[in-house]
């Protein structure tokens, strides 16, 4: 199709959120009524949660859904300018339905945010329905293919059965029936879990383009009198790109793990077991933030490593960046997600471990750390010996760094409370530490999953090169965050020096396999859509061909000469 497989599209929300939300929150009758026509694109929907005045603070959303028992309807209304739904993808011009998140009012009481299916355009004429004011929010940083829209509802009536009632319900007399767990109506866990894999894909594409281009680009002089070398032979170029390559592999494994974990736990939830929902929320929120922040920065490293041609849209890197960067904001703004993981999971787990509770899942190390704190500390107190070759010891180092930063954040809250601050103020005055703790926890999870994955690799040669990548990923993270490790007494200055030396050795070791490692992502030219990243490496001819196709070159003398330059000359 003319649509590029990876470009944002107006139907992304329909496929990525409207359908999954029906699957997760619709009753069987609602599935029949809505899912089937939505699957056949008769109904095209979006997910309208964010408002002009609120995106993060869900409890602050103002759109109301008031039940009218006399007509068995909900009245959907946007009471203020700030309550206008703002940003939903595909809302402006594409969708004819929206899942609207609104504060449910029935029998004079507010029961918080619930999901309602609201028809917004006539199914045949596509004209907005009565009481519906809808349109596009205007040009954005990118996503120009998507009509992110606004939606103002003026006392729009929908049937009682348009409230998604798999969990919470409203009876015909207006009685509200609580969901088995209030957390089930939050949603977003699915898409956050999927975004981790999107981070991996964005990294794989970017480093494929940059490393292939670095293998065909010759520039400057390494040894006097010799031909210009491939820029991939410069240590600085390797230091830019090989850690990105390692992260692309790491995030690919984490993305797979996140998808499998989502599938497993959502299966349990559908079976009525909600016990793992906190772990799934914390993991998806944290890893979504961790991987998108890392990938966002790495795409720019790849673009800049391609010099001027990286800035050309023929490289595809500007488009990859523009389309990826909003992942740090949507589906949960990253800072807020990191705070969720820390405040709602890590600190809570730390406190449970501190009273001897045995923890499971990704925080089980906090129990080990709590037990460690009760044992007498070794006199030396110094950092343990550091192996720059042993992956398991590096995993343990990341685990101890995470435990140390979670403890630091928990203690900061305690100190703030002892200074007489309120709970909320104590948490806010510790939020930098909380974000650091989440970051360290996620970093440990990524390193651990990478090393765990190696145990599943049978081919010795593949295992060897993946182990080198895992070492580079772990040591580069250690070097980049050496302050944390030094502060926690997990690293000494001589050891930090050894780490830097080892990183240089690993860059040299990876050089011969770098192109093969990006080829292994198997991203064909159509998917990459990049002149610099072409599989055949025939960059210059295709760059010239690409430029020749530029609309500006349709005529030898552009109309601007006659319209502006010539008249300007005559006036000078
Ligand atoms: C074919 C498939 C294709 C997939 C391909 C992937 C991508 C392409 C497709 C689509 C993407 C394209 C474009 C993107 C479109 C973007 C859409 C959006 O951005 S939708 C809007 C996103 N908005 C948010 O995420 C809002 C963020 N804010 C919040 O989540 C809440 O405000 C916050 C921060 C959680 C605070 O809420 P609050 O009510 O104050 O909660 P508390 O912090 O007090 O916590 C209460 C308890 O609830 C637990 N909790 C919170 N959230 C969740 C959750 N999501 N799930 C489960 N549990 C949750 C929390 O841990 C607390 O529990 P305890 O009481 O501590 O036990
Ligand atoms: C391209 C794109 C597509 C989108 N698509 C959709 C969609 O389809 N449907 C939909 O409903 N929404 C959509 N959104 C909206 C998106 O979900 C929100 O922008 C996002 O949730 C962030 O909320 P906000 O914009 O209100 O930012 P804010 O929350 O106002 O964030 C601004 C700053 O405040 C900080 N902040 C906020 N709260 C806290 C806190 N508690 N503690 C510390 N710092 C805090 C943040 O860290 C950030 O630095 C989309 C957004 C974009 C950019």
PDB file of C-alpha atoms in Angstrom, residues 7 19 39 45 120 122 134 195 238 290 366 404 416 462 569:
ATOM      1  CA  UNK A   7       4.724   5.807   9.687  1.00  0.00           C
ATOM      2  CA  UNK A  19      -9.937  -2.207  19.924  1.00  0.00           C
ATOM      3  CA  UNK A  39     -12.945  -4.776  13.418  1.00  0.00           C
ATOM      4  CA  UNK A  45     -12.692   4.792  17.138  1.00  0.00           C
ATOM      5  CA  UNK A 120     -19.271  11.460  17.318  1.00  0.00           C
ATOM      6  CA  UNK A 122     -22.851  10.186  11.424  1.00  0.00           C
ATOM      7  CA  UNK A 134     -14.824  18.118  16.847  1.00  0.00           C
ATOM      8  CA  UNK A 195       5.986   0.702  23.489  1.00  0.00           C
ATOM      9  CA  UNK A 238      32.452   3.149  17.604  1.00  0.00           C
ATOM     10  CA  UNK A 290      13.437   3.938  30.707  1.00  0.00           C
ATOM     11  CA  UNK A 366      15.100  -5.806  47.954  1.00  0.00           C
ATOM     12  CA  UNK A 404      21.065   1.341  47.296  1.00  0.00           C
ATOM     13  CA  UNK A 416      11.677  14.870  55.224  1.00  0.00           C
ATOM     14  CA  UNK A 462      26.229 -16.153  18.410  1.00  0.00           C
ATOM     15  CA  UNK A 569      16.425  43.360  -8.371  1.00  0.00           C
TER      16      UNK A 569
END
